[in-house]
XYZ file of C-alpha atoms in Angstrom:
652
model
C 0.842 10.741 -38.401
C 4.067 10.061 -37.817
C 5.210 6.896 -35.772
C 8.897 6.855 -34.825
C 11.311 4.452 -36.748
C 12.351 1.944 -33.631
C 16.303 0.796 -34.718
C 17.072 -1.776 -32.418
C 20.609 -2.114 -31.501
C 22.670 -5.379 -30.466
C 24.266 -5.764 -27.956
C 26.077 -8.522 -26.206
C 24.865 -9.760 -22.875
C 26.750 -11.255 -19.589
C 24.855 -12.985 -17.376
C 24.466 -11.688 -14.190
C 25.816 -13.561 -11.303
C 25.161 -12.480 -7.027
C 27.676 -10.170 -7.163
C 26.596 -7.759 -9.616
C 24.515 -6.013 -7.338
C 24.436 -2.738 -8.872
C 25.247 -3.325 -13.113
C 26.785 -4.989 -15.638
C 29.394 -4.039 -16.869
C 29.073 -0.647 -18.794
C 31.699 2.471 -20.899
C 31.107 4.047 -17.546
C 29.048 3.114 -13.567
C 25.336 4.044 -14.039
C 24.360 7.762 -12.555
C 21.768 8.734 -10.915
C 18.791 10.942 -13.881
C 17.333 13.820 -11.538
C 14.067 12.229 -11.199
C 11.077 14.437 -12.171
C 8.830 13.191 -9.490
C 5.468 12.367 -10.962
C 2.330 12.908 -9.129
C 0.810 10.564 -7.416
C -2.728 10.627 -9.152
C -0.740 10.199 -12.809
C 1.416 8.058 -10.928
C -1.502 5.713 -10.658
C -3.727 6.372 -13.816
C -0.359 5.326 -15.329
C -0.430 2.085 -13.043
C -3.231 1.277 -13.747
C -3.310 1.707 -17.736
C -0.038 -0.966 -17.560
C -2.644 -3.075 -15.711
C -4.937 -2.835 -17.778
C -2.157 -3.622 -20.526
C -0.957 -6.508 -19.608
C -4.430 -8.363 -18.270
C -3.061 -10.349 -15.413
C -5.313 -13.313 -13.611
C -7.108 -10.761 -10.539
C -9.227 -9.045 -13.385
C -10.824 -11.990 -14.444
C -10.193 -10.881 -18.357
C -11.297 -12.579 -20.787
C -11.684 -12.189 -25.465
C -13.597 -9.694 -27.046
C -13.177 -7.395 -22.769
C -12.103 -3.899 -22.352
C -12.115 -1.936 -19.202
C -13.192 1.944 -19.109
C -10.409 3.285 -16.957
C -11.702 6.952 -14.561
C -10.339 9.512 -12.502
C -8.625 8.788 -10.034
C -9.599 9.299 -6.451
C -7.249 10.261 -3.977
C -6.174 10.481 -0.340
C -3.392 11.455 1.685
C -2.327 7.487 1.855
C -3.980 6.129 -1.506
C -4.121 6.110 -4.602
C -7.980 4.515 -5.864
C -8.374 4.424 -10.158
C -11.931 2.953 -10.685
C -12.116 0.884 -13.257
C -16.106 0.129 -15.538
C -15.189 -2.933 -18.672
C -17.043 -3.226 -21.583
C -18.051 -6.674 -23.634
C -18.109 -6.034 -27.203
C -18.630 -2.978 -26.385
C -21.681 -3.355 -24.318
C -21.302 -2.027 -20.772
C -20.658 -5.144 -17.941
C -23.015 -4.830 -15.036
C -20.945 -6.557 -12.426
C -17.471 -6.160 -14.661
C -16.241 -3.074 -12.303
C -13.238 -2.948 -9.550
C -10.661 -0.797 -8.508
C -7.057 -0.464 -8.772
C -4.756 0.040 -5.270
C -1.570 1.826 -5.629
C 0.643 3.890 -3.236
C 1.839 7.483 -3.965
C 4.600 6.457 -6.602
C 1.968 3.902 -8.445
C 3.264 1.174 -7.584
C -0.035 -1.372 -7.893
C -0.742 -2.930 -4.124
C -4.907 -4.542 -4.463
C -6.946 -4.952 -6.744
C -10.442 -4.966 -5.892
C -12.390 -6.973 -8.549
C -16.355 -7.788 -8.362
C -16.871 -10.196 -11.640
C -15.053 -14.152 -9.756
C -14.240 -15.684 -13.183
C -14.453 -14.297 -16.882
C -17.182 -14.053 -19.395
C -16.723 -16.415 -21.876
C -18.550 -15.910 -25.071
C -21.427 -14.446 -24.367
C -24.050 -13.428 -28.061
C -24.892 -9.684 -28.813
C -28.173 -10.691 -30.860
C -31.393 -9.708 -28.523
C -34.703 -11.835 -29.412
C -36.841 -9.344 -27.105
C -37.132 -5.828 -28.697
C -36.312 -3.296 -26.645
C -39.731 -2.426 -26.623
C -41.395 -5.159 -25.400
C -38.226 -6.035 -22.657
C -39.847 -2.050 -21.037
C -43.212 -3.503 -20.828
C -42.392 -5.827 -18.252
C -40.143 -3.626 -16.661
C -42.616 -0.719 -15.506
C -44.041 -3.452 -14.563
C -42.101 -3.651 -11.405
C -43.900 -0.310 -10.192
C -47.211 0.173 -8.877
C -47.445 3.394 -10.903
C -45.009 4.447 -13.312
C -44.476 8.691 -13.956
C -40.799 8.827 -16.563
C -38.971 6.498 -18.479
C -35.116 7.472 -18.762
C -34.002 5.354 -20.654
C -33.369 1.355 -21.929
C -30.248 -0.170 -23.372
C -28.542 -3.089 -23.733
C -26.488 -4.566 -21.709
C -23.970 -7.446 -20.838
C -25.795 -8.250 -17.182
C -23.227 -10.605 -14.302
C -24.062 -9.736 -11.257
C -24.300 -14.090 -10.366
C -21.845 -15.915 -11.742
C -24.301 -16.531 -14.717
C -23.584 -13.038 -17.566
C -26.720 -12.673 -19.747
C -27.404 -10.236 -22.507
C -30.635 -8.210 -21.768
C -32.948 -4.363 -21.700
C -31.985 -1.716 -18.484
C -34.636 0.008 -18.373
C -34.520 3.102 -15.580
C -38.504 4.269 -14.920
C -39.276 6.137 -11.819
C -42.875 6.364 -10.321
C -44.166 4.548 -6.956
C -43.541 1.262 -5.214
C -45.857 -0.350 -2.403
C -42.743 1.554 -0.398
C -42.645 4.702 -1.525
C -41.098 6.973 -4.208
C -39.482 4.858 -6.844
C -36.376 5.478 -9.135
C -36.025 2.105 -9.526
C -33.197 -0.045 -12.585
C -34.450 -3.102 -14.521
C -33.139 -5.281 -16.126
C -34.892 -7.666 -18.328
C -32.930 -10.825 -20.425
C -32.532 -10.047 -24.020
C -34.067 -13.844 -24.715
C -36.604 -14.739 -22.065
C -37.983 -11.755 -21.150
C -37.623 -12.637 -17.313
C -36.997 -9.634 -14.507
C -32.808 -11.111 -14.037
C -32.544 -7.187 -11.203
C -33.988 -4.774 -9.712
C -32.276 -1.586 -8.781
C -32.846 0.591 -5.900
C -31.954 4.294 -6.198
C -34.287 5.734 -4.190
C -32.825 5.062 -0.237
C -34.218 5.974 2.556
C -34.196 6.570 6.469
C -37.609 6.257 8.493
C -37.998 9.675 9.098
C -35.372 11.306 11.816
C -35.340 14.914 14.055
C -36.741 17.942 13.879
C -36.832 20.997 11.607
C -35.721 23.436 14.867
C -33.012 21.386 16.696
C -29.914 22.801 16.155
C -31.398 25.954 17.296
C -29.668 28.755 16.348
C -26.739 28.276 13.701
C -24.843 29.898 11.029
C -25.155 29.705 7.286
C -22.888 30.370 4.939
C -24.775 31.887 2.703
C -25.103 33.429 -0.678
C -25.804 36.723 -1.859
C -26.655 37.478 -5.505
C -27.382 40.988 -5.460
C -29.462 42.285 -2.519
C -31.652 38.782 -2.500
C -29.626 35.936 -0.133
C -30.416 33.040 -1.520
C -29.797 29.193 0.650
C -27.620 27.903 -1.297
C -23.750 26.975 -0.311
C -21.095 29.293 -2.219
C -18.231 27.145 -2.469
C -20.507 24.059 -3.871
C -23.410 25.421 -5.853
C -26.017 22.452 -6.438
C -26.205 22.503 -2.433
C -29.198 24.379 -1.611
C -31.783 24.059 0.144
C -35.389 24.202 -1.330
C -39.409 24.198 -1.324
C -40.235 20.933 -1.952
C -43.796 21.935 -3.216
C -42.356 24.568 -5.450
C -38.646 22.915 -6.158
C -37.816 26.811 -5.385
C -34.731 27.047 -3.140
C -35.118 29.712 -0.522
C -33.922 33.268 -0.929
C -34.864 36.603 1.654
C -33.519 39.618 2.327
C -32.085 39.599 5.333
C -29.859 36.781 5.835
C -32.427 35.385 8.546
C -33.197 32.256 8.764
C -36.559 30.065 10.267
C -38.763 30.678 12.862
C -37.800 27.548 15.003
C -41.229 26.946 15.130
C -40.549 23.014 13.152
C -43.612 22.756 11.143
C -42.289 25.764 8.712
C -40.477 24.149 6.223
C -37.833 27.120 5.358
C -37.010 26.687 9.673
C -36.524 22.537 8.288
C -34.276 24.151 6.069
C -32.630 26.252 8.709
C -31.806 22.519 9.782
C -31.099 20.456 6.651
C -28.779 23.570 5.512
C -27.538 22.960 8.283
C -26.155 19.593 8.486
C -24.932 19.525 4.921
C -22.511 22.304 5.476
C -21.244 20.440 8.456
C -21.759 17.514 6.391
C -19.502 19.129 3.668
C -16.677 19.474 6.447
C -16.100 16.838 7.975
C -15.576 15.015 4.504
C -12.662 17.893 3.862
C -11.853 18.030 7.391
C -11.340 14.168 7.942
C -11.438 13.119 4.405
C -9.943 15.483 2.087
C -13.198 15.148 -0.683
C -14.150 18.046 -1.441
C -17.805 16.972 -1.867
C -20.295 14.892 -2.574
C -20.239 13.678 -5.445
C -17.336 12.232 -7.607
C -16.958 15.060 -9.125
C -17.294 17.984 -5.771
C -20.536 18.613 -6.056
C -23.894 18.123 -4.760
C -27.788 18.027 -4.740
C -30.325 19.917 -3.802
C -31.415 19.300 -0.269
C -35.485 19.583 -0.511
C -37.959 20.365 2.899
C -41.744 19.507 2.511
C -42.034 15.260 2.015
C -45.584 14.258 2.806
C -44.279 11.149 4.363
C -43.455 10.340 7.670
C -39.929 9.308 5.861
C -36.451 10.964 4.206
C -35.161 9.667 0.825
C -32.299 10.046 -1.677
C -32.504 8.886 -4.735
C -29.589 9.846 -7.095
C -30.496 13.276 -7.809
C -32.478 14.977 -4.581
C -32.582 14.529 -1.347
C -35.990 14.324 0.661
C -36.386 15.480 3.900
C -40.177 14.370 5.287
C -42.414 15.005 8.619
C -42.363 12.748 12.050
C -46.323 12.642 13.140
C -46.202 16.329 15.077
C -45.577 18.177 11.189
C -42.236 18.861 12.763
C -39.752 18.635 9.654
C -37.175 16.504 10.432
C -33.762 17.883 9.737
C -31.747 16.586 12.289
C -28.267 15.603 11.633
C -28.119 12.454 11.426
C -30.662 12.481 9.177
C -29.819 14.380 6.998
C -26.110 12.710 7.148
C -27.228 9.710 6.844
C -28.621 10.534 3.327
C -25.838 12.536 1.853
C -24.168 9.341 3.356
C -25.865 6.751 0.143
C -25.338 9.723 -2.230
C -21.563 9.686 -0.966
C -22.121 5.569 -1.139
C -24.105 5.927 -4.591
C -20.616 8.126 -5.536
C -17.762 6.178 -4.908
C -16.507 3.503 -6.968
C -18.870 0.091 -7.099
C -21.890 2.773 -6.536
C -24.469 1.904 -3.097
C -23.476 -1.019 -1.571
C -25.785 -4.312 -1.350
C -26.268 -7.296 0.035
C -27.803 -5.600 3.290
C -25.062 -2.968 3.820
C -26.063 -0.051 2.915
C -28.111 1.728 5.679
C -25.059 0.523 8.016
C -22.775 2.478 5.224
C -26.175 5.485 5.629
C -25.793 5.264 9.699
C -22.003 6.387 10.009
C -21.997 9.291 7.424
C -24.787 10.092 10.100
C -22.943 9.216 13.487
C -19.569 11.388 11.682
C -22.172 14.167 10.994
C -22.843 14.702 14.122
C -20.122 14.087 15.576
C -18.209 16.395 13.721
C -20.965 19.577 13.816
C -21.813 18.257 18.104
C -24.295 20.762 18.695
C -25.055 21.138 21.478
C -28.642 20.874 20.928
C -28.020 17.194 19.713
C -24.393 15.084 20.634
C -22.893 12.460 18.940
C -24.910 9.712 20.597
C -24.515 7.066 18.351
C -28.049 7.255 18.134
C -30.411 7.180 14.511
C -33.259 9.769 15.383
C -33.142 10.561 19.371
C -34.328 13.572 18.747
C -36.984 13.507 17.140
C -40.397 10.942 19.150
C -41.594 9.589 14.689
C -44.181 7.163 16.418
C -44.203 7.432 20.119
C -41.862 4.573 20.343
C -37.847 7.173 20.704
C -34.329 6.386 18.591
C -34.993 4.388 15.502
C -31.024 2.656 15.949
C -28.392 1.880 18.186
C -25.515 1.613 16.987
C -24.234 0.433 20.161
C -26.809 -1.817 20.756
C -28.644 -2.748 17.648
C -31.400 -5.146 19.920
C -32.390 -2.209 21.413
C -34.167 -1.736 18.551
C -35.097 -4.599 17.698
C -32.177 -5.642 15.440
C -29.246 -8.382 14.957
C -26.223 -7.534 17.108
C -24.611 -9.880 15.594
C -23.468 -10.927 12.002
C -25.154 -14.103 10.281
C -25.338 -16.366 7.123
C -29.314 -14.633 7.013
C -27.846 -11.171 6.882
C -27.274 -10.077 3.630
C -31.463 -11.256 3.400
C -32.793 -9.544 6.369
C -34.674 -6.294 4.999
C -32.066 -3.431 4.806
C -32.626 -1.256 8.368
C -32.421 -4.623 9.698
C -29.677 -5.777 7.970
C -27.318 -2.714 9.136
C -27.281 -3.942 12.940
C -23.823 -5.727 12.733
C -22.754 -2.948 10.602
C -23.556 -0.576 13.481
C -22.126 -2.859 15.985
C -18.374 -3.280 13.801
C -18.482 0.717 13.594
C -19.044 1.589 17.481
C -16.738 -1.131 19.281
C -13.911 0.379 16.393
C -14.629 3.667 17.188
C -15.481 3.426 20.469
C -14.464 -0.128 22.044
C -17.155 -1.622 24.785
C -16.129 0.078 27.628
C -15.913 4.118 26.401
C -14.416 6.913 28.712
C -15.742 9.432 26.984
C -19.324 9.038 28.514
C -20.115 6.905 25.549
C -22.635 3.242 26.251
C -20.425 0.134 26.822
C -21.550 -2.478 24.029
C -21.170 -5.594 24.537
C -19.260 -8.907 21.817
C -21.110 -11.661 20.052
C -18.154 -14.015 20.476
C -14.710 -13.318 21.777
C -13.807 -12.053 25.105
C -11.647 -8.761 26.521
C -12.391 -5.542 26.229
C -11.458 -3.329 22.822
C -10.255 -0.720 22.665
C -11.820 2.104 20.253
C -9.835 3.880 17.627
C -12.557 7.223 17.871
C -15.013 8.875 15.463
C -12.890 9.861 13.250
C -10.318 7.280 12.729
C -12.992 4.916 12.269
C -14.507 7.009 9.721
C -11.487 7.397 7.359
C -10.739 3.474 8.196
C -14.279 3.001 6.825
C -14.035 5.444 4.012
C -10.829 4.341 2.503
C -12.678 1.127 2.149
C -15.085 2.238 -0.188
C -12.991 3.190 -2.630
C -12.193 -0.272 -2.317
C -15.697 -1.326 -3.581
C -17.698 -2.656 -6.038
C -20.523 -3.240 -6.928
C -20.265 -6.949 -5.181
C -19.920 -5.392 -1.786
C -21.795 -6.983 1.923
C -20.212 -7.359 5.059
C -17.780 -9.886 3.578
C -16.152 -8.260 1.941
C -16.158 -5.186 3.664
C -14.536 -6.910 5.936
C -11.421 -7.333 4.342
C -11.292 -3.797 2.383
C -11.327 -1.917 6.230
C -9.062 -3.882 7.106
C -6.389 -3.201 4.001
C -7.450 0.069 4.219
C -6.284 -0.096 8.286
C -3.412 -1.253 6.662
C -2.457 1.198 4.143
C -3.043 4.066 6.984
C -0.595 3.020 9.300
C 2.312 0.835 9.247
C 2.729 -0.465 12.730
C -0.384 -2.829 12.287
C -2.414 -1.226 15.570
C -5.038 0.383 12.972
C -5.262 -3.278 11.611
C -5.424 -5.023 14.783
C -8.130 -3.043 16.357
C -9.981 -3.392 12.329
C -9.995 -7.063 12.579
C -10.829 -7.845 16.511
C -14.167 -5.515 16.032
C -15.083 -8.129 13.128
C -14.133 -10.492 14.675
C -16.545 -9.972 17.826
C -19.720 -8.952 15.594
C -18.721 -12.752 14.270
C -18.412 -11.721 10.266
C -16.362 -14.451 9.356
C -11.987 -14.474 7.778
C -11.462 -14.581 4.818
C -9.248 -15.759 2.984
C -8.555 -12.449 0.890
C -8.061 -10.797 4.666
C -4.604 -9.419 4.231
C -2.066 -10.127 7.535
C 0.132 -7.577 8.993
C 3.370 -7.965 10.695
C 4.309 -4.404 12.162
C 6.733 -2.529 9.570
C 6.212 -4.770 6.341
C 3.933 -2.047 4.521
C 3.519 -4.359 0.434
C 1.191 -7.061 0.011
C 0.523 -9.413 -3.534
C -1.960 -7.906 -5.917
C -4.779 -9.420 -5.227
C -8.619 -9.826 -5.230
C -11.406 -10.564 -2.344
C -12.494 -13.064 -3.784
C -8.305 -14.371 -4.263
C -6.895 -17.614 -3.102
C -5.400 -17.525 0.812
C -2.565 -15.634 1.003
C 0.495 -15.964 2.777
C 1.819 -13.011 5.583
C 5.679 -11.640 4.588
C 7.492 -11.687 7.057
C 9.777 -9.218 8.082
C 12.474 -9.723 6.414
C 10.952 -11.092 3.028
C 10.779 -8.321 1.667
C 12.774 -5.194 -0.021
C 12.675 -1.596 -1.453
C 15.300 0.181 -3.281
C 14.633 3.544 -4.591
C 17.595 4.629 -5.987
C 17.511 5.759 -9.464
C 19.598 4.622 -12.096
C 19.596 5.778 -15.569
C 18.671 3.006 -18.433
C 21.108 4.152 -21.653
C 19.163 4.743 -25.048
C 20.016 2.190 -27.170
C 22.730 0.299 -24.471
C 23.782 -1.949 -22.046
C 21.295 -3.334 -19.952
C 21.576 -2.211 -16.254
C 20.580 -3.249 -12.731
C 19.776 -2.527 -9.044
C 19.571 -5.091 -6.020
C 17.572 -5.431 -3.119
C 20.027 -7.809 -0.877
C 17.633 -10.145 1.216
C 18.726 -11.656 4.417
C 16.771 -12.662 7.672
C 13.761 -14.786 5.286
C 15.068 -18.662 6.089
C 13.155 -20.180 3.663
C 12.480 -20.376 -0.070
C 10.618 -17.300 -1.836
C 6.577 -18.178 -2.100
C 4.474 -19.596 -5.798
C 3.303 -15.843 -5.776
C 6.747 -13.655 -4.701
C 5.605 -10.095 -6.389
C 8.470 -7.675 -7.788
C 6.870 -3.656 -8.291
C 8.363 -1.814 -10.439
C 8.188 1.781 -11.438
C 9.872 2.286 -13.961
C 10.124 6.021 -15.632
C 10.171 6.002 -19.673
C 8.962 7.880 -23.088
C 8.503 4.638 -24.799
C 8.083 1.752 -23.042
C 7.729 -0.279 -25.891
C 12.200 0.388 -25.571
C 12.079 -1.741 -22.235
C 13.463 -4.837 -21.461
C 12.727 -6.538 -18.012
C 14.003 -9.314 -15.647
C 14.484 -10.020 -12.835
C 18.158 -11.996 -11.847
C 17.725 -14.103 -8.463
C 21.350 -14.841 -5.980
C 21.882 -17.877 -8.007
C 21.735 -16.446 -11.745
C 18.703 -17.189 -12.923
C 16.877 -15.041 -14.974
C 12.788 -14.720 -14.541
C 11.514 -12.518 -17.517
C 8.968 -9.882 -16.363
C 8.098 -7.713 -19.634
C 9.278 -7.870 -23.099
C 10.025 -5.318 -26.137
C 7.199 -3.994 -28.203
C 7.873 -1.722 -31.269
C 4.384 -1.029 -30.713
C 3.025 0.172 -27.494
C 4.221 4.220 -27.684
C 3.063 4.621 -24.072
C 4.414 6.562 -20.774
C 6.142 4.312 -18.213
C 6.023 1.258 -16.624
C 4.211 0.865 -13.356
C 3.035 -2.466 -12.575
C 2.925 -5.655 -10.787
C 4.283 -8.639 -11.549
C 3.750 -11.994 -10.023
C 6.010 -14.431 -10.578
C 6.923 -18.624 -9.128
C 10.386 -18.117 -7.467
C 9.636 -21.250 -5.014
C 12.448 -22.982 -6.596
C 14.515 -20.256 -5.455
C 16.295 -19.271 -2.007
C 14.924 -16.454 -0.831
C 17.927 -14.830 1.307
C 21.037 -13.002 -1.056
C 20.941 -9.930 -3.686
C 18.274 -9.976 -6.068
C 18.765 -8.000 -9.164
C 15.996 -5.968 -11.230
C 17.634 -5.370 -15.001
C 16.509 -3.270 -17.475
C 17.736 -3.110 -20.333
C 16.885 -0.377 -23.991
C 17.075 -1.721 -26.631
C 15.680 0.825 -29.454
C 17.108 3.667 -29.613
C 15.895 8.010 -29.255
C 13.721 7.682 -25.875
C 15.371 7.829 -22.313
C 13.769 6.801 -18.926
C 15.735 5.486 -15.560
C 14.446 3.078 -12.533
C 13.071 4.963 -10.268
C 11.596 2.286 -7.488
C 11.189 -1.114 -7.090
C 10.107 -3.622 -4.359
C 10.198 -7.552 -3.730
C 8.558 -9.454 -1.591
C 9.371 -13.169 -1.542
């Protein structure tokens, strides 16, 4: 391996003043270097890498921890970089999070499951793996197979512990189960169980959608119910796990008790959901890698479920296969939840997540045989009691309309009530004019106007991309507000989202962002962070003019002039920096206040050979008046590499 020799260059440092608004004296004026645009996903990855290297307090990092960065998830507005962490080489369950950036790689937000650093943990187990597996198997009624056992650090309750983690398949008292069990590696106590099978109590009929078009695959002279763009999206007979096929590309009989007919509606609904994800959300598939799972019709139960490997479709009491758009959309929605950061939503939120995707799929399909209606299972009289859930009025099915402290501990389907009610109020409001039913508020007064189901789904999906393993109604409030603010700088979507949460009694959180019209900059924060202060208009600024950084030369500066902010700067002021450079260890970066005070942001390092500085620094600037000319000062101390200031944002 060849390591470049870093040769320091000594230059005279001249104190910057407010008058030096562009650059300090150089041999010639600094000129903008033609920039090579960095793709948003690449910029986000670089920013996350820099953030992990800096290990700010928001990450709750401690010694012996390593951050594991995953692929960037891109939307039209923001970039999301999920991460996990390890401790002494062991996966930390509950140590996950997401770094959110804009298209330039400026960090806008961090969502972190872990609320405190781990501290020191003994990683030598007392209990053997075999003995832990015996304990884990005791959590199921019957055990069919074991997928594996490994040592982990469990930190989902704030009390980290060494544990053996096993995933086992079998049956529980409720039916099919694929269960992950975490057993304390010292005491043998079961610390946590995580059920991968998520179900809805059977809705829809196999013949509900009527005559539909299907995108099938032709191989030789045989057609099959396999999606031509996602080969893993198939519809199969659950008895044999065989994909339905034929020579004429004509499917089903219209009789709901026939499995092939059930697959017609299941496959149609899944393809409509694929179209909704692509058209509305820019997502290319169901899994995080753009894939899907087989949908299997033939479950001998009044049920349907997703378990991480498949979607199973059962039947109603009349023997009709229950593959309506809202059922398939719901179950695939569980899979999307499972394949976005943080995994399947927790604390009573997972079924409302599934219902959102069911409603969105039904709306996108807009089939006259199953028109959009915000009911779950309205087309099948499963047990003689009509729809299973009503999103506009959950109490019609005996569920709570309003959030309370007891919601997270309720049975998961019942706990969906407040979330379904929130989504309906956001999408349709209290008195829709499009034929949808009216809805009431739990608290507050005044009518709410909906933003439409497509926009509401987009707000919610972008919030899911900030999700961590510690998800809850309270955190979804913060995440959706953050999402709405990013999607609309006028604050209209933010205000609608906030009003809907207020209306279902989900309380405000200290980590909730604020929105003041044109302000789009916000400090990096965690959903469990301390309260943040809104940034009035005029207390934030951006300079996006490129300024070349001389190789091993004098310092240069870029200026932002703040006016109309008649107060002191904040104790949590932020400096979001995007500097393009081929060896960032060369760079010394400072912030210069209007009175000439220098605040160090980044020191040089002869061993940091990574490209670019793309991160957000937090500084206590409360002793400074906000108004005036602030300078970002950058100096390249070593020779052989070049770069330029791309953009920077100051929020006071």
